[in-house]
Amino acid sequence: MSSEDLEKYEAEMELQLYREYRDVVGLFSYVVETERRFYLTNHVDLQPRSTDNGEMYFEVVMEDAWVWDMYRPARFVRNVRVVTFKDVNVEEITKADLELPPSEGGRS
C-alpha cells in the first residue's frame, strides 16, 4: 500500500466518521472534549480531584456516549470513565446549534 493509498483511505474514513457524527449529534445533549477524545453523551459527571501531594486532576464519567475515533469498530459506548490531569471541556448542545441556516432565496 502506497502512502497515497493510505492518505486516501484515512480521508475516506474521516469523511465517513463526520457523516456518522452529523447523523447522531441530535441524539445527545453534551459534547465532552478531553486531550485524547471527543464524546457526545446525554449524561456527564465531571469531578475535580486532588492527589495526596496536591496535584489536581479530573474524573469524567459518561453514560451512553458516542466516541469520535475512526479506528474504533464500535463508537457507541455504554459507560466511559476518563481520568486526566489535562483540561476537560463540557458543553451543552442546544437544539438551535443543530439547525441549518436557511438557504438563499428563502427556501429551506
mmCIF file with all atom_site columns, C-alpha atoms in Angstrom:
data_model
loop_
_atom_site.group_PDB
_atom_site.id
_atom_site.type_symbol
_atom_site.label_atom_id
_atom_site.label_alt_id
_atom_site.label_comp_id
_atom_site.label_asym_id
_atom_site.label_entity_id
_atom_site.label_seq_id
_atom_site.pdbx_PDB_ins_code
_atom_site.Cartn_x
_atom_site.Cartn_y
_atom_site.Cartn_z
_atom_site.occupancy
_atom_site.B_iso_or_equiv
_atom_site.pdbx_formal_charge
_atom_site.auth_seq_id
_atom_site.auth_comp_id
_atom_site.auth_asym_id
_atom_site.auth_atom_id
_atom_site.pdbx_PDB_model_num
ATOM 1   C CA . MET A 1 1   ? 0.000   0.000  0.000  1.00 0.00 ? 1   MET A CA 1
ATOM 2   C CA . SER A 1 2   ? 1.480   3.346  -1.023 1.00 0.00 ? 2   SER A CA 1
ATOM 3   C CA . SER A 1 3   ? 1.437   6.456  1.151  1.00 0.00 ? 3   SER A CA 1
ATOM 4   C CA . GLU A 1 4   ? -1.043  7.978  -1.312 1.00 0.00 ? 4   GLU A CA 1
ATOM 5   C CA . ASP A 1 5   ? -3.372  4.983  -0.856 1.00 0.00 ? 5   ASP A CA 1
ATOM 6   C CA . LEU A 1 6   ? -3.053  5.303  2.909  1.00 0.00 ? 6   LEU A CA 1
ATOM 7   C CA . GLU A 1 7   ? -3.866  9.032  2.820  1.00 0.00 ? 7   GLU A CA 1
ATOM 8   C CA . LYS A 1 8   ? -6.882  8.349  0.593  1.00 0.00 ? 8   LYS A CA 1
ATOM 9   C CA . TYR A 1 9   ? -8.087  5.609  2.963  1.00 0.00 ? 9   TYR A CA 1
ATOM 10  C CA . GLU A 1 10  ? -7.707  7.849  6.030  1.00 0.00 ? 10  GLU A CA 1
ATOM 11  C CA . ALA A 1 11  ? -9.507  10.739 4.292  1.00 0.00 ? 11  ALA A CA 1
ATOM 12  C CA . GLU A 1 12  ? -12.403 8.419  3.400  1.00 0.00 ? 12  GLU A CA 1
ATOM 13  C CA . MET A 1 13  ? -12.550 7.074  6.970  1.00 0.00 ? 13  MET A CA 1
ATOM 14  C CA . GLU A 1 14  ? -12.620 10.619 8.376  1.00 0.00 ? 14  GLU A CA 1
ATOM 15  C CA . LEU A 1 15  ? -15.392 11.632 5.969  1.00 0.00 ? 15  LEU A CA 1
ATOM 16  C CA . GLN A 1 16  ? -17.393 8.552  6.969  1.00 0.00 ? 16  GLN A CA 1
ATOM 17  C CA . LEU A 1 17  ? -16.855 9.438  10.654 1.00 0.00 ? 17  LEU A CA 1
ATOM 18  C CA . TYR A 1 18  ? -18.025 13.022 10.067 1.00 0.00 ? 18  TYR A CA 1
ATOM 19  C CA . ARG A 1 19  ? -21.163 11.752 8.336  1.00 0.00 ? 19  ARG A CA 1
ATOM 20  C CA . GLU A 1 20  ? -21.885 9.446  11.273 1.00 0.00 ? 20  GLU A CA 1
ATOM 21  C CA . TYR A 1 21  ? -21.335 12.346 13.699 1.00 0.00 ? 21  TYR A CA 1
ATOM 22  C CA . ARG A 1 22  ? -23.751 14.507 11.692 1.00 0.00 ? 22  ARG A CA 1
ATOM 23  C CA . ASP A 1 23  ? -26.359 11.725 11.860 1.00 0.00 ? 23  ASP A CA 1
ATOM 24  C CA . VAL A 1 24  ? -26.098 11.134 15.629 1.00 0.00 ? 24  VAL A CA 1
ATOM 25  C CA . VAL A 1 25  ? -25.337 14.559 17.136 1.00 0.00 ? 25  VAL A CA 1
ATOM 26  C CA . GLY A 1 26  ? -29.047 15.348 17.500 1.00 0.00 ? 26  GLY A CA 1
ATOM 27  C CA . LEU A 1 27  ? -29.451 12.369 19.848 1.00 0.00 ? 27  LEU A CA 1
ATOM 28  C CA . PHE A 1 28  ? -27.164 13.856 22.507 1.00 0.00 ? 28  PHE A CA 1
ATOM 29  C CA . SER A 1 29  ? -27.178 16.743 24.973 1.00 0.00 ? 29  SER A CA 1
ATOM 30  C CA . TYR A 1 30  ? -23.468 17.251 25.716 1.00 0.00 ? 30  TYR A CA 1
ATOM 31  C CA . VAL A 1 31  ? -20.145 17.487 23.933 1.00 0.00 ? 31  VAL A CA 1
ATOM 32  C CA . VAL A 1 32  ? -17.156 16.456 26.046 1.00 0.00 ? 32  VAL A CA 1
ATOM 33  C CA . GLU A 1 33  ? -13.577 17.063 24.916 1.00 0.00 ? 33  GLU A CA 1
ATOM 34  C CA . THR A 1 34  ? -10.544 15.606 26.634 1.00 0.00 ? 34  THR A CA 1
ATOM 35  C CA . GLU A 1 35  ? -6.930  15.706 25.484 1.00 0.00 ? 35  GLU A CA 1
ATOM 36  C CA . ARG A 1 36  ? -7.375  12.366 23.726 1.00 0.00 ? 36  ARG A CA 1
ATOM 37  C CA . ARG A 1 37  ? -11.031 12.059 22.673 1.00 0.00 ? 37  ARG A CA 1
ATOM 38  C CA . PHE A 1 38  ? -14.213 13.858 21.683 1.00 0.00 ? 38  PHE A CA 1
ATOM 39  C CA . TYR A 1 39  ? -17.505 12.461 23.021 1.00 0.00 ? 39  TYR A CA 1
ATOM 40  C CA . LEU A 1 40  ? -21.223 13.026 22.613 1.00 0.00 ? 40  LEU A CA 1
ATOM 41  C CA . THR A 1 41  ? -23.324 11.989 25.610 1.00 0.00 ? 41  THR A CA 1
ATOM 42  C CA . ASN A 1 42  ? -26.576 12.585 27.472 1.00 0.00 ? 42  ASN A CA 1
ATOM 43  C CA . HIS A 1 43  ? -25.093 12.162 30.950 1.00 0.00 ? 43  HIS A CA 1
ATOM 44  C CA . VAL A 1 44  ? -21.757 13.543 32.101 1.00 0.00 ? 44  VAL A CA 1
ATOM 45  C CA . ASP A 1 45  ? -20.362 13.877 35.610 1.00 0.00 ? 45  ASP A CA 1
ATOM 46  C CA . LEU A 1 46  ? -17.140 15.908 35.933 1.00 0.00 ? 46  LEU A CA 1
ATOM 47  C CA . GLN A 1 47  ? -15.423 15.803 39.318 1.00 0.00 ? 47  GLN A CA 1
ATOM 48  C CA . PRO A 1 48  ? -12.220 17.671 40.203 1.00 0.00 ? 48  PRO A CA 1
ATOM 49  C CA . ARG A 1 49  ? -9.944  15.586 42.418 1.00 0.00 ? 49  ARG A CA 1
ATOM 50  C CA . SER A 1 50  ? -6.575  16.061 44.041 1.00 0.00 ? 50  SER A CA 1
ATOM 51  C CA . THR A 1 51  ? -3.742  13.684 44.768 1.00 0.00 ? 51  THR A CA 1
ATOM 52  C CA . ASP A 1 52  ? -2.072  13.305 48.158 1.00 0.00 ? 52  ASP A CA 1
ATOM 53  C CA . ASN A 1 53  ? 0.622   15.767 47.086 1.00 0.00 ? 53  ASN A CA 1
ATOM 54  C CA . GLY A 1 54  ? -1.959  18.386 45.993 1.00 0.00 ? 54  GLY A CA 1
ATOM 55  C CA . GLU A 1 55  ? -1.939  17.889 42.223 1.00 0.00 ? 55  GLU A CA 1
ATOM 56  C CA . MET A 1 56  ? -5.312  18.475 40.593 1.00 0.00 ? 56  MET A CA 1
ATOM 57  C CA . TYR A 1 57  ? -6.905  16.020 38.155 1.00 0.00 ? 57  TYR A CA 1
ATOM 58  C CA . PHE A 1 58  ? -10.354 15.387 36.723 1.00 0.00 ? 58  PHE A CA 1
ATOM 59  C CA . GLU A 1 59  ? -12.542 12.319 36.725 1.00 0.00 ? 59  GLU A CA 1
ATOM 60  C CA . VAL A 1 60  ? -15.181 12.301 33.986 1.00 0.00 ? 60  VAL A CA 1
ATOM 61  C CA . VAL A 1 61  ? -17.927 9.665  33.905 1.00 0.00 ? 61  VAL A CA 1
ATOM 62  C CA . MET A 1 62  ? -20.278 9.412  30.925 1.00 0.00 ? 62  MET A CA 1
ATOM 63  C CA . GLU A 1 63  ? -23.129 7.068  30.128 1.00 0.00 ? 63  GLU A CA 1
ATOM 64  C CA . ASP A 1 64  ? -24.387 6.129  26.661 1.00 0.00 ? 64  ASP A CA 1
ATOM 65  C CA . ALA A 1 65  ? -21.705 8.013  24.776 1.00 0.00 ? 65  ALA A CA 1
ATOM 66  C CA . TRP A 1 66  ? -20.582 8.225  21.162 1.00 0.00 ? 66  TRP A CA 1
ATOM 67  C CA . VAL A 1 67  ? -16.809 8.498  20.620 1.00 0.00 ? 67  VAL A CA 1
ATOM 68  C CA . TRP A 1 68  ? -15.126 10.377 17.755 1.00 0.00 ? 68  TRP A CA 1
ATOM 69  C CA . ASP A 1 69  ? -12.481 7.798  16.847 1.00 0.00 ? 69  ASP A CA 1
ATOM 70  C CA . MET A 1 70  ? -12.165 6.472  13.323 1.00 0.00 ? 70  MET A CA 1
ATOM 71  C CA . TYR A 1 71  ? -10.146 3.463  14.488 1.00 0.00 ? 71  TYR A CA 1
ATOM 72  C CA . ARG A 1 72  ? -12.865 2.096  16.819 1.00 0.00 ? 72  ARG A CA 1
ATOM 73  C CA . PRO A 1 73  ? -15.122 -0.520 15.245 1.00 0.00 ? 73  PRO A CA 1
ATOM 74  C CA . ALA A 1 74  ? -17.960 0.428  17.643 1.00 0.00 ? 74  ALA A CA 1
ATOM 75  C CA . ARG A 1 75  ? -18.287 4.095  18.562 1.00 0.00 ? 75  ARG A CA 1
ATOM 76  C CA . PHE A 1 76  ? -21.282 3.769  20.897 1.00 0.00 ? 76  PHE A CA 1
ATOM 77  C CA . VAL A 1 77  ? -20.146 3.088  24.462 1.00 0.00 ? 77  VAL A CA 1
ATOM 78  C CA . ARG A 1 78  ? -22.399 2.329  27.440 1.00 0.00 ? 78  ARG A CA 1
ATOM 79  C CA . ASN A 1 79  ? -20.037 3.660  30.155 1.00 0.00 ? 79  ASN A CA 1
ATOM 80  C CA . VAL A 1 80  ? -16.901 5.784  29.903 1.00 0.00 ? 80  VAL A CA 1
ATOM 81  C CA . ARG A 1 81  ? -14.574 6.843  32.708 1.00 0.00 ? 81  ARG A CA 1
ATOM 82  C CA . VAL A 1 82  ? -11.733 9.243  31.954 1.00 0.00 ? 82  VAL A CA 1
ATOM 83  C CA . VAL A 1 83  ? -9.096  10.314 34.470 1.00 0.00 ? 83  VAL A CA 1
ATOM 84  C CA . THR A 1 84  ? -6.885  13.155 33.292 1.00 0.00 ? 84  THR A CA 1
ATOM 85  C CA . PHE A 1 85  ? -4.534  15.867 34.503 1.00 0.00 ? 85  PHE A CA 1
ATOM 86  C CA . LYS A 1 86  ? -5.347  17.887 31.360 1.00 0.00 ? 86  LYS A CA 1
ATOM 87  C CA . ASP A 1 87  ? -8.228  20.244 30.649 1.00 0.00 ? 87  ASP A CA 1
ATOM 88  C CA . VAL A 1 88  ? -11.723 18.883 30.053 1.00 0.00 ? 88  VAL A CA 1
ATOM 89  C CA . ASN A 1 89  ? -14.322 20.859 28.126 1.00 0.00 ? 89  ASN A CA 1
ATOM 90  C CA . VAL A 1 90  ? -18.045 20.124 28.608 1.00 0.00 ? 90  VAL A CA 1
ATOM 91  C CA . GLU A 1 91  ? -20.620 21.971 26.511 1.00 0.00 ? 91  GLU A CA 1
ATOM 92  C CA . GLU A 1 92  ? -24.362 21.582 26.439 1.00 0.00 ? 92  GLU A CA 1
ATOM 93  C CA . ILE A 1 93  ? -25.721 21.225 22.918 1.00 0.00 ? 93  ILE A CA 1
ATOM 94  C CA . THR A 1 94  ? -28.669 23.483 22.249 1.00 0.00 ? 94  THR A CA 1
ATOM 95  C CA . LYS A 1 95  ? -31.043 22.358 19.543 1.00 0.00 ? 95  LYS A CA 1
ATOM 96  C CA . ALA A 1 96  ? -30.637 25.764 17.827 1.00 0.00 ? 96  ALA A CA 1
ATOM 97  C CA . ASP A 1 97  ? -26.951 24.854 17.279 1.00 0.00 ? 97  ASP A CA 1
ATOM 98  C CA . LEU A 1 98  ? -28.095 21.908 15.160 1.00 0.00 ? 98  LEU A CA 1
ATOM 99  C CA . GLU A 1 99  ? -30.390 23.819 12.824 1.00 0.00 ? 99  GLU A CA 1
ATOM 100 C CA . LEU A 1 100 ? -29.123 24.547 9.342  1.00 0.00 ? 100 LEU A CA 1
ATOM 101 C CA . PRO A 1 101 ? -29.165 28.167 8.198  1.00 0.00 ? 101 PRO A CA 1
ATOM 102 C CA . PRO A 1 102 ? -31.832 29.000 5.596  1.00 0.00 ? 102 PRO A CA 1
ATOM 103 C CA . SER A 1 103 ? -30.692 28.642 2.010  1.00 0.00 ? 103 SER A CA 1
ATOM 104 C CA . GLU A 1 104 ? -30.546 31.605 -0.351 1.00 0.00 ? 104 GLU A CA 1
ATOM 105 C CA . GLY A 1 105 ? -33.834 32.567 -1.925 1.00 0.00 ? 105 GLY A CA 1
ATOM 106 C CA . GLY A 1 106 ? -35.804 31.920 1.264  1.00 0.00 ? 106 GLY A CA 1
ATOM 107 C CA . ARG A 1 107 ? -36.258 28.168 0.710  1.00 0.00 ? 107 ARG A CA 1
ATOM 108 C CA . SER A 1 108 ? -35.124 25.671 3.326  1.00 0.00 ? 108 SER A CA 1
#
